[in-house]
Coordinates of N, CA and C in Angstrom, one line a residue:
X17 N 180.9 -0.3 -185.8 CA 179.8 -1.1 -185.3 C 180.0 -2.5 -185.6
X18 N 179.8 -3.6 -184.9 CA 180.2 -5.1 -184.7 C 179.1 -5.6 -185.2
X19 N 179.2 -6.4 -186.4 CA 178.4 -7.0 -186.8 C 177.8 -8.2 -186.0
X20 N 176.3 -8.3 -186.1 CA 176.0 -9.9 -185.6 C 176.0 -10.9 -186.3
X21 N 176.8 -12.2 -185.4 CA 176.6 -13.5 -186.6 C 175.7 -14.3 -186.0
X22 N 174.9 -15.1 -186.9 CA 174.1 -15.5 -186.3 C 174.7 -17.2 -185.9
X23 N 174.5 -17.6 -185.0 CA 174.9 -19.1 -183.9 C 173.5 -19.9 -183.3
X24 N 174.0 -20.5 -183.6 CA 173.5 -22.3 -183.6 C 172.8 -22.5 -181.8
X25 N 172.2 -23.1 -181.5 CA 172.0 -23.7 -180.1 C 172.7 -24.8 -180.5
X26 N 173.2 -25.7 -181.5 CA 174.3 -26.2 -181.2 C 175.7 -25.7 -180.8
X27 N 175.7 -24.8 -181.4 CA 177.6 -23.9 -181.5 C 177.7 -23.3 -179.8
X28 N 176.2 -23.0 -179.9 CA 176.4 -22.2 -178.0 C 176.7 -23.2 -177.2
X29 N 176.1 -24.4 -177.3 CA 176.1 -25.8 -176.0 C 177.7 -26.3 -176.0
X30 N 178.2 -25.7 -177.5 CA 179.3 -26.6 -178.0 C 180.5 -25.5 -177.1
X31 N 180.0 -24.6 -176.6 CA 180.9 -23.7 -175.9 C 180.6 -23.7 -174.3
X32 N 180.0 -24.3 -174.1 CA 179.8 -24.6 -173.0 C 178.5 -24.0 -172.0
X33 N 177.6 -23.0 -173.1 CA 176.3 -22.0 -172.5 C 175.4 -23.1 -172.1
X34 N 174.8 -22.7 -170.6 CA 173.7 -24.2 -170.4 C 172.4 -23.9 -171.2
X35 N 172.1 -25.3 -171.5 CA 170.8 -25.1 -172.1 C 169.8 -24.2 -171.3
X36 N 169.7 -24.3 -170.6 CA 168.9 -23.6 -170.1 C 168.5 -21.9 -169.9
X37 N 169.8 -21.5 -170.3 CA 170.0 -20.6 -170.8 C 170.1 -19.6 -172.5
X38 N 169.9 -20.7 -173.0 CA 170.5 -20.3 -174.7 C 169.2 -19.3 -175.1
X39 N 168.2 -19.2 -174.7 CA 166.9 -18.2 -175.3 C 167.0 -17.4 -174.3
X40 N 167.9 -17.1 -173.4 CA 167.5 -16.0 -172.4 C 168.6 -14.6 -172.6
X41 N 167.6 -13.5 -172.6 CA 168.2 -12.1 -173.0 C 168.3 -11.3 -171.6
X42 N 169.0 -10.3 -171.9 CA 168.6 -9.3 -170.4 C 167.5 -9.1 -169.6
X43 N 166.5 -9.0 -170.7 CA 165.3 -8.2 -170.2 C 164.8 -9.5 -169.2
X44 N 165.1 -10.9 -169.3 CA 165.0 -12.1 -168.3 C 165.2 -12.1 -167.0
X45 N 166.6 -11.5 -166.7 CA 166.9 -10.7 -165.5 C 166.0 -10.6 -164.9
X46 N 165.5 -10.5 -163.4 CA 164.6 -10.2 -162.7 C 164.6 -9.6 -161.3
X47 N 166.2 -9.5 -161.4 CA 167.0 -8.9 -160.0 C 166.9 -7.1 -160.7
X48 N 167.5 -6.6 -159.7 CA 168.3 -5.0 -159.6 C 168.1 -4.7 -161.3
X49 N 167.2 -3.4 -161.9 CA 167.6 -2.9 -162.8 C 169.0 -2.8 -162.7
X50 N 169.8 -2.1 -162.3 CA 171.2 -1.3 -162.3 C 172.3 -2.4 -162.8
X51 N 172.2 -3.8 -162.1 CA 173.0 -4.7 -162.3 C 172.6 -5.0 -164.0
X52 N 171.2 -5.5 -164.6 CA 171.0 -5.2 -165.9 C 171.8 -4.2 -166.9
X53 N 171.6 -3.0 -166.1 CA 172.1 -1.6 -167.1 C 174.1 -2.3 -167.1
X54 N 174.3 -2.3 -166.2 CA 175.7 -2.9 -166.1 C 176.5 -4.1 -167.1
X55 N 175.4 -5.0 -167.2 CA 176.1 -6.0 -167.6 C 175.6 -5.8 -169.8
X56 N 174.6 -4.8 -169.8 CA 174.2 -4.5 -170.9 C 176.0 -3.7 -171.4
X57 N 176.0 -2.6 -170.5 CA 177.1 -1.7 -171.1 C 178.7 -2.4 -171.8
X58 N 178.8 -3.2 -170.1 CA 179.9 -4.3 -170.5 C 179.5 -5.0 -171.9
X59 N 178.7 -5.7 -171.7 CA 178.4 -6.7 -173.8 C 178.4 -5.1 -174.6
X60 N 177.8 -4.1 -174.6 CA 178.0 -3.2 -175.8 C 179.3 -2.4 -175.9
X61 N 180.2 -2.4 -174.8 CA 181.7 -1.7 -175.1 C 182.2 -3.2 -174.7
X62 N 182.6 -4.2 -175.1 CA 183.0 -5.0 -174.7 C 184.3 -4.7 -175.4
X63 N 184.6 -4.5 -176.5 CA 185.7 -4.0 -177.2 C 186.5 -2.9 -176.5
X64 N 185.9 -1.9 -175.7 CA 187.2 -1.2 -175.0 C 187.3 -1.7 -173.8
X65 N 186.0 -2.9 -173.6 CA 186.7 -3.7 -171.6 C 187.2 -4.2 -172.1
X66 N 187.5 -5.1 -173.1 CA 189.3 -5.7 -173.9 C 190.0 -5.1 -173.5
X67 N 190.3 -4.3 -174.1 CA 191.3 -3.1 -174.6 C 192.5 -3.0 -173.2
X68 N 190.9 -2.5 -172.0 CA 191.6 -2.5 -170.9 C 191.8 -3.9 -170.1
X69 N 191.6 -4.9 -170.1 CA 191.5 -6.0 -169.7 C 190.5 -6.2 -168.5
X70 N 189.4 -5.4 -168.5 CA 187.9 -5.4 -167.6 C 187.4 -6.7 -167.2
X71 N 187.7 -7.1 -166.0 CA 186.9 -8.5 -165.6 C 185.8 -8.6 -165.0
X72 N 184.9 -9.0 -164.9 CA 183.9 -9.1 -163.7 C 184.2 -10.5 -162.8
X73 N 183.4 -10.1 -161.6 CA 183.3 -10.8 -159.9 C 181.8 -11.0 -159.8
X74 N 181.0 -11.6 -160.0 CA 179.9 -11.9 -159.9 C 179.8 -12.4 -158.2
X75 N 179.4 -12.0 -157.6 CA 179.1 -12.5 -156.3 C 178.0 -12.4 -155.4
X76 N 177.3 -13.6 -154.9 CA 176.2 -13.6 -154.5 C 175.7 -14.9 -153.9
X77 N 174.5 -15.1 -153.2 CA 174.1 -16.3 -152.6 C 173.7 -16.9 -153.8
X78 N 173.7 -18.6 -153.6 CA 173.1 -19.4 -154.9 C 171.5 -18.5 -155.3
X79 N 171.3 -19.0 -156.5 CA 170.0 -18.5 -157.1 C 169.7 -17.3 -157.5
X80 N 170.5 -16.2 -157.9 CA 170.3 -14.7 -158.0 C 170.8 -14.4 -159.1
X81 N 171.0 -15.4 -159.8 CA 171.1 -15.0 -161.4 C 172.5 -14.7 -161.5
X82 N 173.4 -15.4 -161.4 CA 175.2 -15.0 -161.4 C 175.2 -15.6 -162.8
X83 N 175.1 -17.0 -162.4 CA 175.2 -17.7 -163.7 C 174.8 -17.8 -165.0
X84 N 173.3 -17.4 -164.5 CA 172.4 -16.5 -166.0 C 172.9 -15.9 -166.8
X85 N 173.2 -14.7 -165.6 CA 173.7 -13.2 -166.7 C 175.3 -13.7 -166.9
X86 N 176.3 -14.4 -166.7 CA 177.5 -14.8 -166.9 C 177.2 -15.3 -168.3
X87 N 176.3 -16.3 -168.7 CA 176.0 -17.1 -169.5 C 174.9 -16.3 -170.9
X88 N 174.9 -15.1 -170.7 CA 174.0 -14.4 -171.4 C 175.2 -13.3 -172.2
X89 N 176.1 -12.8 -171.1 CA 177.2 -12.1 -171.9 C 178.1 -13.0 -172.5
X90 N 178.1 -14.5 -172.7 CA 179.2 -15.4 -173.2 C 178.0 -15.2 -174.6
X91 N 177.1 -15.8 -174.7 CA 175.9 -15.7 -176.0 C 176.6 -14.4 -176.5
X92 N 175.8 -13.4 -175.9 CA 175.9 -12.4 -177.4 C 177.4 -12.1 -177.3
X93 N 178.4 -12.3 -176.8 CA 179.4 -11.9 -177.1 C 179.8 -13.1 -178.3
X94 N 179.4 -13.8 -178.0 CA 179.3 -14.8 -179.2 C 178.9 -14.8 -180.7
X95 N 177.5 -14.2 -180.2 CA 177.1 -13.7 -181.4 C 177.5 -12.2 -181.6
X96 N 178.7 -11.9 -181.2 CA 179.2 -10.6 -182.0 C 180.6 -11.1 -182.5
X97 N 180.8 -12.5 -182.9 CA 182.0 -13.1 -183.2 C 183.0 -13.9 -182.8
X98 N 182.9 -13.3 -180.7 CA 184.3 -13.4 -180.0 C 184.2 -15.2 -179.7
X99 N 185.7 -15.3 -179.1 CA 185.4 -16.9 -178.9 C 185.0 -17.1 -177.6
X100 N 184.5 -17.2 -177.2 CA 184.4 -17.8 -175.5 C 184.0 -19.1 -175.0
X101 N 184.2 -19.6 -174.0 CA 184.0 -20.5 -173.5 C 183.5 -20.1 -172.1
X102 N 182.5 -21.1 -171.7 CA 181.5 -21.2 -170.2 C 182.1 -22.5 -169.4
X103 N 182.5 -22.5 -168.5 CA 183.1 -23.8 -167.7 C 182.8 -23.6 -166.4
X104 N 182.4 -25.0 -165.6 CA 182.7 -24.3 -164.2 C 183.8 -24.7 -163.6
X105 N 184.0 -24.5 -162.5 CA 185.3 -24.6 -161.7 C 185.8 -25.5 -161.2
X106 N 185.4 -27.0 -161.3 CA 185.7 -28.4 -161.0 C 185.8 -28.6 -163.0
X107 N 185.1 -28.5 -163.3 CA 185.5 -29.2 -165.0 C 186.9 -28.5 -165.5
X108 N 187.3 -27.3 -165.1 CA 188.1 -26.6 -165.8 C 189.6 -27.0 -165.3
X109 N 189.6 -27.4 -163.9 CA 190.7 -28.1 -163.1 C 190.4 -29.3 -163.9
X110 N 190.1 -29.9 -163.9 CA 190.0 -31.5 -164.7 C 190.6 -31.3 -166.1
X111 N 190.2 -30.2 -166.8 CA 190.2 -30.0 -167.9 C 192.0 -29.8 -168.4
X112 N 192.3 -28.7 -167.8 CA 193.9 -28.2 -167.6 C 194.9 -29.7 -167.0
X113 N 194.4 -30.4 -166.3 CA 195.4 -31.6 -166.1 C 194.9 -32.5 -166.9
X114 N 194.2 -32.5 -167.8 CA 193.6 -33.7 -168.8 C 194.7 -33.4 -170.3
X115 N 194.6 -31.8 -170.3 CA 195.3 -31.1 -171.6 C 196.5 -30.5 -171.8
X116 N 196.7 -29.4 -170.7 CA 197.9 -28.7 -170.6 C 199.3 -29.4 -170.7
X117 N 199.2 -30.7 -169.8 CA 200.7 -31.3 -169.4 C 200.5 -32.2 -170.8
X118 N 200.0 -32.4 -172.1 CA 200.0 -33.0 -173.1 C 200.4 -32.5 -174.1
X119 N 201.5 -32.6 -175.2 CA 201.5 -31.5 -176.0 C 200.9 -32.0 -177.4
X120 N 200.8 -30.7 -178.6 CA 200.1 -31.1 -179.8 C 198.4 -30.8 -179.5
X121 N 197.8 -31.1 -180.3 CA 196.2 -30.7 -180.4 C 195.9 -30.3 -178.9
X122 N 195.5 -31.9 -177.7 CA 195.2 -31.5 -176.3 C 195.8 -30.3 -175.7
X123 N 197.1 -29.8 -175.9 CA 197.5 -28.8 -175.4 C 197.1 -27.2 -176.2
X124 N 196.8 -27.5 -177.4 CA 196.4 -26.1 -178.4 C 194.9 -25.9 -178.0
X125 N 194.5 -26.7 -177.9 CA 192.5 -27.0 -177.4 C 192.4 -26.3 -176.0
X126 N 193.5 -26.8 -175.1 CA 193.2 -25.6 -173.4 C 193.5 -24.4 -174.0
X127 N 194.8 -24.3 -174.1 CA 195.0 -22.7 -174.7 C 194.6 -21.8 -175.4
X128 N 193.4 -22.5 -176.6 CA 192.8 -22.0 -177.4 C 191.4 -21.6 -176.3
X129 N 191.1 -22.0 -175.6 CA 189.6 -22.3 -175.0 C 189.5 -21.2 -174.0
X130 N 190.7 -22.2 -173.4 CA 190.7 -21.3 -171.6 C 191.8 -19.9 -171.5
X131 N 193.2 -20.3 -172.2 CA 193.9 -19.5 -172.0 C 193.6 -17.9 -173.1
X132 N 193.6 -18.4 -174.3 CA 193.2 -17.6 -174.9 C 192.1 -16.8 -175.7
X133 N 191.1 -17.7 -175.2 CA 189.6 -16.8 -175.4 C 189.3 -15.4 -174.8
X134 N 188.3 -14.6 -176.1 CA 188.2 -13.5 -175.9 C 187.4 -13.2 -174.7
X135 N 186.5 -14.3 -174.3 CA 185.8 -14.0 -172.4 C 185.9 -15.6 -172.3
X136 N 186.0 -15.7 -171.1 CA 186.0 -17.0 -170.4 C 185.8 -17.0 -168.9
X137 N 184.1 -17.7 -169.2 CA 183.1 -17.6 -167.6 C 183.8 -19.2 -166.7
X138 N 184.3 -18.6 -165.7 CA 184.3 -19.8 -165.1 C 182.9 -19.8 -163.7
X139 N 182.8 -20.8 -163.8 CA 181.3 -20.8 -162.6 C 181.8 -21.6 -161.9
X140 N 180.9 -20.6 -160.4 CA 180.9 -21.7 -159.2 C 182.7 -21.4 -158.6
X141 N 183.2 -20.6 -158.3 CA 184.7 -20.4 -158.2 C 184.4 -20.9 -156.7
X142 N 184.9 -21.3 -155.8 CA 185.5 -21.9 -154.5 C 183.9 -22.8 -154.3
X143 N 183.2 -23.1 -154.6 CA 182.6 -24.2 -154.2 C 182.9 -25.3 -153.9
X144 N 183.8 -26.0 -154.3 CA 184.5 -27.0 -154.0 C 185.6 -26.7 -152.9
X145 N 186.0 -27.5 -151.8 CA 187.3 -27.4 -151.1 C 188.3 -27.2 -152.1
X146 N 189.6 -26.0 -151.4 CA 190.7 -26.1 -152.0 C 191.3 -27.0 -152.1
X147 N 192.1 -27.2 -153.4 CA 193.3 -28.0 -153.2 C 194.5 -27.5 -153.8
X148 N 195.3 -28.0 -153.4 CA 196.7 -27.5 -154.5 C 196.4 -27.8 -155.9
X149 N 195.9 -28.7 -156.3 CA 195.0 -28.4 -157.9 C 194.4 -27.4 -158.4
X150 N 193.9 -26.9 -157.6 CA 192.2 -26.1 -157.6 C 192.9 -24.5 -157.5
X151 N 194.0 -24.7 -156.8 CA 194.4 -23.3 -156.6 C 195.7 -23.0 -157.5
X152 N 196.3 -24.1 -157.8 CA 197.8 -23.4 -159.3 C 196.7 -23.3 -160.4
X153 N 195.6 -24.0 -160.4 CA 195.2 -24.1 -161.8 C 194.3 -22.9 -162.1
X154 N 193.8 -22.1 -160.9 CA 192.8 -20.6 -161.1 C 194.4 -19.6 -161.2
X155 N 195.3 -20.0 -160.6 CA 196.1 -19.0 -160.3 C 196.6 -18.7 -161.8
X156 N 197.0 -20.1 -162.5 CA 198.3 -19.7 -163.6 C 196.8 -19.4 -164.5
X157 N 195.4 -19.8 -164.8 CA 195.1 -19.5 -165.8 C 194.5 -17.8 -165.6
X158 N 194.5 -17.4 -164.3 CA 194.1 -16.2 -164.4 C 195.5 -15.1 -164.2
X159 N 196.5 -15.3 -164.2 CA 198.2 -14.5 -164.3 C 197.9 -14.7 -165.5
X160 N 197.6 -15.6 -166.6 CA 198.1 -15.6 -168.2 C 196.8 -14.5 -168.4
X161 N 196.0 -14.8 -168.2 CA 194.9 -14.3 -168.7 C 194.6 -12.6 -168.4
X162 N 195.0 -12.6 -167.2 CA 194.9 -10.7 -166.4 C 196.4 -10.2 -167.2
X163 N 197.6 -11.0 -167.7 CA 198.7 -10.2 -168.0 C 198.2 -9.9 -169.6
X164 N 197.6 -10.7 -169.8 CA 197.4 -10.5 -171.9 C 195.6 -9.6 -171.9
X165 N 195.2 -9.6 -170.8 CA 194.4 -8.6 -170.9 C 193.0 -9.3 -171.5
X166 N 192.9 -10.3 -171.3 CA 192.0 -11.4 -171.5 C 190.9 -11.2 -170.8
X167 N 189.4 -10.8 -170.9 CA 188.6 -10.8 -169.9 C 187.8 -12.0 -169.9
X168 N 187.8 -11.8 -168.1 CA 187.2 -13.3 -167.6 C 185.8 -12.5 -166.6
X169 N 185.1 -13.4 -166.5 CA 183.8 -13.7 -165.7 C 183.8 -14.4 -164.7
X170 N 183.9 -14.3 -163.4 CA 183.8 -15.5 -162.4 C 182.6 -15.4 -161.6
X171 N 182.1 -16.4 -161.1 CA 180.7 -16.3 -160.0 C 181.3 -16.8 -159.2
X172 N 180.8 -16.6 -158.0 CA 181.0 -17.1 -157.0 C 179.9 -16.7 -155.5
X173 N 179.8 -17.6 -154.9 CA 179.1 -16.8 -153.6 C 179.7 -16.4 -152.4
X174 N 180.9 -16.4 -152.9 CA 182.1 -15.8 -151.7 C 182.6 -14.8 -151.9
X175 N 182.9 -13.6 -151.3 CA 183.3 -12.3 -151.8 C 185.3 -12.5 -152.0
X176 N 186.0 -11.6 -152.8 CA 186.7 -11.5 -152.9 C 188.0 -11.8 -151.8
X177 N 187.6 -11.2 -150.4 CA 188.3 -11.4 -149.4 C 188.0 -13.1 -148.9
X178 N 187.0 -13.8 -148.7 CA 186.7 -15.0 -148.4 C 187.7 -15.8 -149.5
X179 N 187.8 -15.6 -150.6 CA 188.5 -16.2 -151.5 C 189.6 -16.2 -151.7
X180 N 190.4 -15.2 -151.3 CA 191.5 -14.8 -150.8 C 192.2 -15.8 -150.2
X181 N 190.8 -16.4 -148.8 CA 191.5 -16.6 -147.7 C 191.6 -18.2 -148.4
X182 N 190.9 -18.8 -149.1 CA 190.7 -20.5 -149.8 C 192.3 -20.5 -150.6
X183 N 192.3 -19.3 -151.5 CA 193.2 -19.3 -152.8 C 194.6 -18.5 -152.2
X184 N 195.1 -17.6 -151.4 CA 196.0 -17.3 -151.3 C 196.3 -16.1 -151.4
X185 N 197.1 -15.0 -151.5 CA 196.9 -13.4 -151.2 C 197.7 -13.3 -153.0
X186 N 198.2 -14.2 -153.8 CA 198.3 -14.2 -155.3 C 196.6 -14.2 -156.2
X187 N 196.2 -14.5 -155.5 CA 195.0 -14.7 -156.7 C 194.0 -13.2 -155.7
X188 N 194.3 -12.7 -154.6 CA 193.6 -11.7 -153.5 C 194.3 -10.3 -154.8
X189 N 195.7 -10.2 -155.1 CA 196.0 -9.4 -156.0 C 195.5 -9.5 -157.6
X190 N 195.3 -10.3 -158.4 CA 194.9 -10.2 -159.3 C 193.5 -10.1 -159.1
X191 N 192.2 -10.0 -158.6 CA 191.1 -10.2 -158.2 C 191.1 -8.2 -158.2
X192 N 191.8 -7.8 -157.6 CA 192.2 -6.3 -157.0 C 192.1 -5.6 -158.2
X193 N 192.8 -6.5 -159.1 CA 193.4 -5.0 -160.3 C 193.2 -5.5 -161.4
X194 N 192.5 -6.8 -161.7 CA 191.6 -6.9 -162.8 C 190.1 -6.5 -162.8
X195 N 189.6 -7.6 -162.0 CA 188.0 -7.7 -161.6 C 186.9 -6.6 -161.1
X196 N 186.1 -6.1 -161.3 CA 185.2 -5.4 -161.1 C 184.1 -6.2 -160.6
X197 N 183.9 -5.6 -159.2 CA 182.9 -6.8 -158.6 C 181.2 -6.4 -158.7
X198 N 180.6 -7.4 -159.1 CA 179.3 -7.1 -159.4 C 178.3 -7.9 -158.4
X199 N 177.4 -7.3 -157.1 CA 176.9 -8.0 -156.2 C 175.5 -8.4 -156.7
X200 N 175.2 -9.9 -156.4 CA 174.1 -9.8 -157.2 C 173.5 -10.3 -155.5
X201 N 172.1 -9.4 -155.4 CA 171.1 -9.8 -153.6 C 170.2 -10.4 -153.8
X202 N 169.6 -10.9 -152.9 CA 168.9 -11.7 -152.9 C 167.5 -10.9 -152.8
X203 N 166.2 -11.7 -154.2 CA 165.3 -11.0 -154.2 C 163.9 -11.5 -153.5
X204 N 163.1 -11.1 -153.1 CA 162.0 -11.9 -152.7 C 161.5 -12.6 -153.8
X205 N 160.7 -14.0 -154.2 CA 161.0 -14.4 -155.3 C 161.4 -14.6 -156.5
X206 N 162.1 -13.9 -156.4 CA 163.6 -13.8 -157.5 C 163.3 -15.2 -158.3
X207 N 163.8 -16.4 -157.5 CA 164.6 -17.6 -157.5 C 163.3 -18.3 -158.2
X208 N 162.0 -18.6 -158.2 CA 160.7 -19.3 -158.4 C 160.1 -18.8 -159.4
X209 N 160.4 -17.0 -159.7 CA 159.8 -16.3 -161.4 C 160.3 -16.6 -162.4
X210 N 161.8 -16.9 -161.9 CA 162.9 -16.9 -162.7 C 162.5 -18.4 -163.3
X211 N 162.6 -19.7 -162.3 CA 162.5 -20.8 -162.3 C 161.4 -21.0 -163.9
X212 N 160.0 -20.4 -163.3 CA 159.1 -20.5 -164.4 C 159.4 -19.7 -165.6
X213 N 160.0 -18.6 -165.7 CA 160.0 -18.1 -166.8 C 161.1 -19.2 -167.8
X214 N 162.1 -20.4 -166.7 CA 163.1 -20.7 -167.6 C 162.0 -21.9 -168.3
X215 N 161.2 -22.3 -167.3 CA 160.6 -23.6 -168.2 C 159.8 -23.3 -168.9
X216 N 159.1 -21.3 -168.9 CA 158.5 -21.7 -170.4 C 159.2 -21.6 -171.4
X217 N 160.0 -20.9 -171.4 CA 161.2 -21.0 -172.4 C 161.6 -22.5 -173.5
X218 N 161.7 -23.5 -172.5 CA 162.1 -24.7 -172.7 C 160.7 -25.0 -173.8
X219 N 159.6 -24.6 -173.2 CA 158.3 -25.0 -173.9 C 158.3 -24.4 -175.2
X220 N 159.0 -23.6 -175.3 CA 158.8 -22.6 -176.5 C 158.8 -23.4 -178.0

């Protein structure tokens, strides 16, 4: 049994969890029971989705809770010890050419963060136009990451094949035989319950 440690709203922000999220549990969720039961199982075996190197594909139109529940299994996976980091997908390209090509601490700080964390959410995946930036830098950090069995989280609102077509038929195969795609749909006010329940939160 995994013990819980208990973590800071500083230590979470300091990982990258949005504020907006740091008081929010499953039961927040407001979409699909099923998708809940799902992402519950994943945080409670998270130790044998390690094991196997189990990714999730969050995919869905903006507002349906990708990023929530992305940002809810970085928390308690957090508070069961692991290290993770929350990034989205323009900061983390910035991040890798700010660190990587530097060696000494800058270089140990990406690879500790991005390369070698026990989960690492990137958000927002092809939002931005491609670039040859945008696409060596998802490629090499998810080859390191799918070969050492590293599990990642990605959102996006483009299905695996759309992404494919942005990133290349290299990132179409790892997506294949890592990722486990998780659809999140669109609910009738989904997006406005959710909205208020975050700002009483805030009030709390």
């Amino acid at each position: 049994m995994t013990n819980t440690v208990k973590v800071t709203r500083k230590e979470l922000n300091s990982v990258g969890i949005y504020e907006a999220y740091v008081g929010c549990t499953l039961s927040d969720y407001l979409g699909p029971e099923a998708i809940a039961k799902k992402i519950g199982k994943y945080i409670r075996d998270f130790d044998e989705m390690s094991e196997d190197g189990v990714s999730l594909y969050f995919v869905g139109p903006f507002n349906t809770g990708k990023t929530m529940m992305a940002n809810i299994i970085a928390k308690n996976l957090m508070c069961k010890g692991k290290v993770v980091r929350v990034i989205d997908m323009r900061d983390m390209v910035e991040f890798c050419w700010d660190n990587w090509r530097n060696k000494g601490d800058a270089r140990e700080k990406f690879s500790e963060q991005i390369l070698e964390s026990d989960l690492l959410v990137i958000d927002d995946v092809g939002k931005e136009t491609p670039s040859e930036n945008t696409t060596s830098t998802l490629e090499f950090v998810l080859k390191h990451r799918v070969k050492r069995r590293r599990c990642t989280v990605l959102t996006s609102n483009k299905s695996k094949q759309l992404l494919a077509q942005d990133f290349g038929s290299s990132l179409k195969h790892l997506l294949n035989r890592a990722f486990v795609t998780v659809e999140f749909p669109v609910v009738d006010g989904l997006e406005d319950e959710m909205i208020v329940n975050l700002a009483n939160k805030l009030e709390d």
